[in-house]
CSV table of C-alpha atoms and ligand atoms in Angstrom, one decimal:
chain,number,residue,atom,x,y,z
H,1,MET,CA,4.2,51.8,-29.8
H,2,GLU,CA,5.3,49.7,-32.7
H,3,CYS,CA,3.7,48.1,-35.7
H,4,VAL,CA,4.6,44.4,-36.3
H,5,VAL,CA,4.0,41.6,-38.8
H,6,GLN,CA,5.6,38.2,-38.9
H,7,GLY,CA,6.1,35.3,-41.3
H,8,ILE,CA,8.2,32.3,-42.0
H,9,ILE,CA,10.4,31.2,-44.9
H,10,GLU,CA,12.3,28.1,-45.7
H,11,THR,CA,16.1,28.5,-45.1
H,12,GLN,CA,16.8,27.5,-48.7
H,13,HIS,CA,15.0,30.7,-49.9
H,14,VAL,CA,16.6,33.0,-47.4
H,15,GLU,CA,19.4,34.0,-49.8
H,16,ALA,CA,16.8,35.1,-52.4
H,17,LEU,CA,15.0,37.1,-49.7
H,18,GLU,CA,18.2,38.8,-48.8
H,19,ILE,CA,18.8,39.8,-52.4
H,20,LEU,CA,15.3,41.2,-52.6
H,21,LEU,CA,15.6,43.1,-49.4
H,22,GLN,CA,19.0,44.5,-50.4
H,23,GLY,CA,17.4,45.8,-53.6
H,24,LEU,CA,14.4,47.2,-51.9
H,25,CYS,CA,16.2,48.8,-48.9
H,26,GLY,CA,19.4,50.0,-50.6
H,27,VAL,CA,21.3,49.4,-47.4
H,28,HIS,CA,23.5,46.6,-46.2
H,29,ARG,CA,22.4,43.8,-43.9
H,30,LYS,CA,23.5,43.7,-40.3
H,31,SER,CA,24.4,40.3,-38.9
H,32,LEU,CA,22.7,39.5,-35.6
H,33,LYS,CA,23.1,36.9,-33.0
H,34,ILE,CA,20.7,37.7,-30.2
H,35,HIS,CA,20.8,35.9,-26.9
H,36,GLU,CA,17.3,36.2,-25.4
H,37,LEU,CA,16.1,35.3,-21.9
H,38,CYS,CA,12.4,35.3,-21.3
H,39,LEU,CA,11.5,36.0,-17.7
H,40,LYS,CA,8.1,35.7,-16.0
H,41,SER,CA,7.2,37.3,-12.7
H,42,GLY,CA,6.5,35.1,-9.7
H,43,PRO,CA,3.1,35.1,-7.9
H,44,ASN,CA,4.3,37.5,-5.2
H,45,LEU,CA,4.9,40.4,-7.6
H,46,GLY,CA,1.8,42.4,-8.1
H,47,THR,CA,-1.5,41.0,-9.3
H,48,SER,CA,-1.1,40.5,-13.0
H,49,PRO,CA,1.7,38.2,-14.3
H,50,SER,CA,4.4,40.0,-16.2
H,51,GLU,CA,6.8,39.0,-18.9
H,52,VAL,CA,10.0,40.7,-19.9
H,53,ARG,CA,12.8,39.7,-22.3
H,54,LEU,CA,16.5,40.4,-21.7
H,55,LEU,CA,18.3,40.7,-25.0
H,56,CYS,CA,22.0,40.8,-26.0
H,57,ASP,CA,23.3,41.0,-29.5
H,58,LEU,CA,26.5,38.9,-29.4
H,59,GLU,CA,27.5,40.3,-32.9
H,60,GLN,CA,28.2,43.7,-31.5
H,61,SER,CA,31.8,44.6,-30.7
H,62,GLU,CA,30.7,45.4,-27.2
H,63,PRO,CA,27.7,43.2,-26.5
H,64,ALA,CA,25.3,45.0,-24.1
H,65,TRP,CA,22.0,43.9,-22.5
H,66,ARG,CA,18.6,45.4,-23.1
H,67,VAL,CA,15.3,44.8,-21.4
H,68,ARG,CA,12.1,44.7,-23.5
H,69,HIS,CA,8.5,44.6,-22.4
H,70,VAL,CA,5.9,44.0,-25.1
H,71,GLY,CA,2.3,44.9,-24.4
H,72,GLY,CA,-0.8,43.4,-25.8
H,73,ALA,CA,-2.0,44.2,-29.3
H,74,MET,CA,-4.4,47.1,-29.7
H,75,ARG,CA,-8.0,46.1,-30.0
H,76,GLY,CA,-11.2,47.5,-31.4
H,77,ALA,CA,-12.7,48.2,-34.8
H,78,GLY,CA,-9.8,50.3,-36.0
H,79,ALA,CA,-7.3,47.6,-35.1
H,80,GLU,CA,-9.3,44.9,-36.8
H,81,GLN,CA,-9.2,46.8,-40.1
H,82,ILE,CA,-5.5,47.0,-40.4
H,83,SER,CA,-3.3,44.0,-41.4
H,84,VAL,CA,-0.5,44.7,-38.8
H,85,ASN,CA,-0.5,44.5,-35.0
H,86,VAL,CA,-0.1,47.7,-33.1
H,87,ARG,CA,1.3,47.2,-29.6
H,88,THR,CA,3.2,49.0,-26.9
H,89,MET,CA,6.8,48.2,-26.6
H,90,VAL,CA,9.3,49.5,-24.0
H,91,GLU,CA,13.0,48.9,-24.3
H,92,SER,CA,15.8,50.1,-22.2
H,93,LYS,CA,19.6,49.5,-21.9
H,94,VAL,CA,20.5,47.7,-18.7
H,95,SER,CA,23.7,46.7,-16.9
H,96,ASN,CA,25.2,43.2,-17.2
H,97,ASN,CA,24.0,42.1,-13.8
H,98,VAL,CA,20.4,42.7,-14.7
H,99,LEU,CA,19.5,39.0,-14.5
H,100,ARG,CA,20.3,38.9,-10.8
H,101,LEU,CA,18.1,42.0,-10.3
H,102,PHE,CA,15.1,40.4,-12.0
H,103,TYR,CA,15.6,37.1,-10.0
H,104,ALA,CA,15.7,39.2,-6.8
H,105,LEU,CA,12.4,40.9,-7.9
H,106,GLY,CA,10.8,37.4,-8.1
H,107,TYR,CA,11.1,36.8,-11.9
H,108,LYS,CA,11.9,33.3,-13.1
H,109,LEU,CA,13.6,32.2,-16.3
H,110,ASP,CA,10.9,30.8,-18.6
H,111,HIS,CA,13.0,30.0,-21.6
H,112,GLU,CA,16.1,31.2,-23.4
H,113,GLN,CA,16.8,31.4,-27.1
H,114,LEU,CA,19.5,32.3,-29.6
H,115,ARG,CA,18.3,34.1,-32.7
H,116,VAL,CA,20.9,34.0,-35.5
H,117,GLY,CA,20.4,35.9,-38.8
H,118,PHE,CA,20.5,39.4,-40.1
H,119,SER,CA,18.4,42.6,-40.3
H,120,PHE,CA,17.8,45.6,-42.6
H,121,ASN,CA,16.9,48.9,-41.2
H,122,PHE,CA,15.6,51.5,-43.6
H,123,GLN,CA,13.2,54.3,-44.3
H,124,ARG,CA,10.3,53.5,-46.7
H,125,GLY,CA,7.3,55.5,-45.7
H,126,ALA,CA,8.2,54.6,-42.1
H,127,GLN,CA,11.4,53.6,-40.3
H,128,MET,CA,11.2,49.8,-40.7
H,129,THR,CA,13.4,47.0,-39.5
H,130,VAL,CA,13.2,43.5,-41.2
H,131,THR,CA,14.7,40.7,-39.2
H,132,VAL,CA,15.4,37.2,-40.6
H,133,SER,CA,16.6,34.7,-38.1
H,134,SER,CA,16.7,31.1,-37.1
H,135,VAL,CA,15.5,30.5,-33.6
H,136,ASN,CA,17.7,28.1,-31.6
H,137,LYS,CA,17.4,26.6,-28.1
H,138,MET,CA,20.3,26.0,-25.8
H,139,LEU,CA,21.2,22.5,-24.7
H,140,ARG,CA,22.7,23.8,-21.5
H,141,LEU,CA,21.8,26.9,-19.5
H,142,HIS,CA,23.3,30.1,-21.2
H,143,ALA,CA,25.5,27.9,-23.5
H,144,THR,CA,25.1,30.0,-26.6
H,145,ASP,CA,27.8,28.0,-28.4
H,146,GLU,CA,25.7,24.8,-28.1
H,147,ALA,CA,22.5,26.1,-29.7
H,148,VAL,CA,20.3,23.9,-31.9
H,149,PRO,CA,17.5,25.1,-34.2
H,150,ILE,CA,14.0,24.8,-32.8
H,151,THR,CA,12.5,24.5,-36.3
H,152,PRO,CA,15.2,23.2,-38.6
H,153,GLY,CA,14.9,24.5,-42.2
H,154,ILE,CA,12.5,27.3,-41.3
H,155,GLN,CA,13.4,30.9,-40.4
H,156,LEU,CA,11.4,33.6,-38.8
H,157,VAL,CA,10.9,37.0,-40.6
H,158,GLU,CA,9.7,40.0,-38.6
H,159,VAL,CA,9.0,43.5,-39.8
H,160,THR,CA,8.7,46.2,-37.1
H,161,ALA,CA,8.3,50.0,-37.2
H,162,PRO,CA,8.0,52.6,-34.4
H,163,ALA,CA,4.6,54.3,-34.3
H,164,THR,CA,2.5,56.5,-32.0
H,165,SER,CA,-1.2,56.6,-31.3
H,166,GLU,CA,-1.4,59.5,-33.8
H,167,ASN,CA,0.5,58.0,-36.7
H,168,TYR,CA,0.1,54.2,-36.5
H,169,SER,CA,-2.3,54.0,-39.4
H,170,LYS,CA,0.2,55.8,-41.6
H,171,VAL,CA,2.9,53.4,-40.4
H,172,ALA,CA,0.7,50.4,-40.9
H,173,ALA,CA,-0.1,51.5,-44.5
H,174,ALA,CA,3.6,51.9,-45.3
H,175,MET,CA,4.3,48.5,-43.8
H,176,SER,CA,1.5,46.8,-45.7
H,177,SER,CA,2.7,48.2,-49.0
H,178,PHE,CA,6.2,47.1,-48.3
H,179,CYS,CA,5.0,43.6,-47.5
H,180,GLU,CA,3.4,43.3,-50.9
H,181,TYR,CA,6.9,43.3,-52.5
H,182,LEU,CA,7.8,40.3,-50.4
H,183,ALA,CA,4.5,38.4,-51.0
H,184,PRO,CA,5.9,36.1,-53.8
H,185,LEU,CA,8.4,34.8,-51.2
H,186,LEU,CA,6.6,34.9,-47.9
H,187,HIS,CA,3.3,35.9,-46.3
H,188,LEU,CA,3.5,38.4,-43.4
H,189,SER,CA,0.6,38.7,-41.0
H,190,LYS,CA,-0.2,39.7,-37.4
H,191,PRO,CA,1.9,37.6,-34.9
H,192,GLY,CA,0.0,34.5,-33.8
H,193,VAL,CA,-1.8,34.2,-37.2
H,194,SER,CA,0.0,31.2,-38.7
H,195,THR,CA,0.1,31.3,-42.4
H,196,GLY,CA,2.8,28.8,-43.4
H,197,VAL,CA,5.1,29.1,-46.4
H,198,VAL,CA,3.8,30.4,-49.7
H,199,PRO,CA,3.5,28.1,-52.8
H,200,THR,CA,5.2,30.6,-55.1
H,201,ALA,CA,8.4,30.8,-52.9
H,202,ALA,CA,10.5,28.4,-54.9
H,203,ALA,CA,9.8,30.0,-58.3
H,204,ALA,CA,10.2,33.5,-56.9
H,205,ALA,CA,13.5,32.6,-55.3
H,206,ALA,CA,14.8,30.9,-58.5
H,207,SER,CA,14.0,34.1,-60.5
H,208,LEU,CA,15.6,36.4,-57.9
H,209,MET,CA,18.8,34.2,-57.8
H,210,SER,CA,19.1,34.0,-61.6
H,211,ASP,CA,19.1,37.7,-62.2
H,212,GLY,CA,21.1,38.5,-59.1
H,213,GLY,CA,18.6,40.9,-57.7
H,214,GLY,CA,19.1,43.3,-60.6
H,215,THR,CA,15.4,43.6,-61.1
H,216,THR,CA,14.0,47.1,-60.6
H,217,LEU,CA,10.9,47.0,-58.5
S,1,NAG,C1,5.4,58.3,-36.1
S,1,NAG,O1,5.8,59.0,-35.0
S,1,NAG,C2,7.1,58.6,-34.4
S,1,NAG,C3,7.3,59.3,-33.1
S,1,NAG,O2,7.2,60.7,-33.3
S,1,NAG,C4,8.2,58.8,-35.4
S,1,NAG,O3,9.4,58.3,-34.9
S,1,NAG,C5,7.9,58.1,-36.7
S,1,NAG,O4,8.8,58.4,-37.7
S,1,NAG,C6,6.5,58.5,-37.2
S,1,NAG,N1,6.2,57.7,-38.4
S,1,NAG,C7,5.6,58.2,-39.5
S,1,NAG,C8,5.4,57.3,-40.6
S,1,NAG,O5,5.2,59.4,-39.6
């Protein structure tokens, strides 16, 4: 399982967010350029429709494909009380001809994207990954060098952490307290709950930029 929250930030404040994250995490950012194919199963494959994503980070020295299946968010009273989504997630390395395999299984390409940005991976009460990226669409099939932003001027921020059914509340608590530090710049919430940009972002970004991230939090 994994815990996840998402938010958006204006591209003009991304540099300030990076300075803040660098200070909080104490690690360097990792660039990413992820080619993502979203596949949906055809009607002849079992009863319930299925969706998988094929991902390949083109920034890696030897780009390799992975397949990811994300399950529905956990429900119930316990899930309502926490401010992050808890969901099942299965990911596996796959070979480069995986697309042909999924087509043969009856899956169809729903859409493809290129996510360009960076991530921080660090331990802070839980093993968290913060990803900041612009989401681009391809003008031609698989043409990753001709990608254009879907939402110009806006980037997606996602925080994820691995969890189990035993420790998800601990992971969620660690994630919530981490998100508080980012609150002046962006609001993070369960995926699907759109919250928009925060009004304090410009002022918070200006102050982060002026002291070069030297602030001790
Ligand atoms: C929760 O459990 C998983 C799997 O054992 C582990 O990887 C993770 O570090 C644990 N997280 C916390 C905060 O204890």
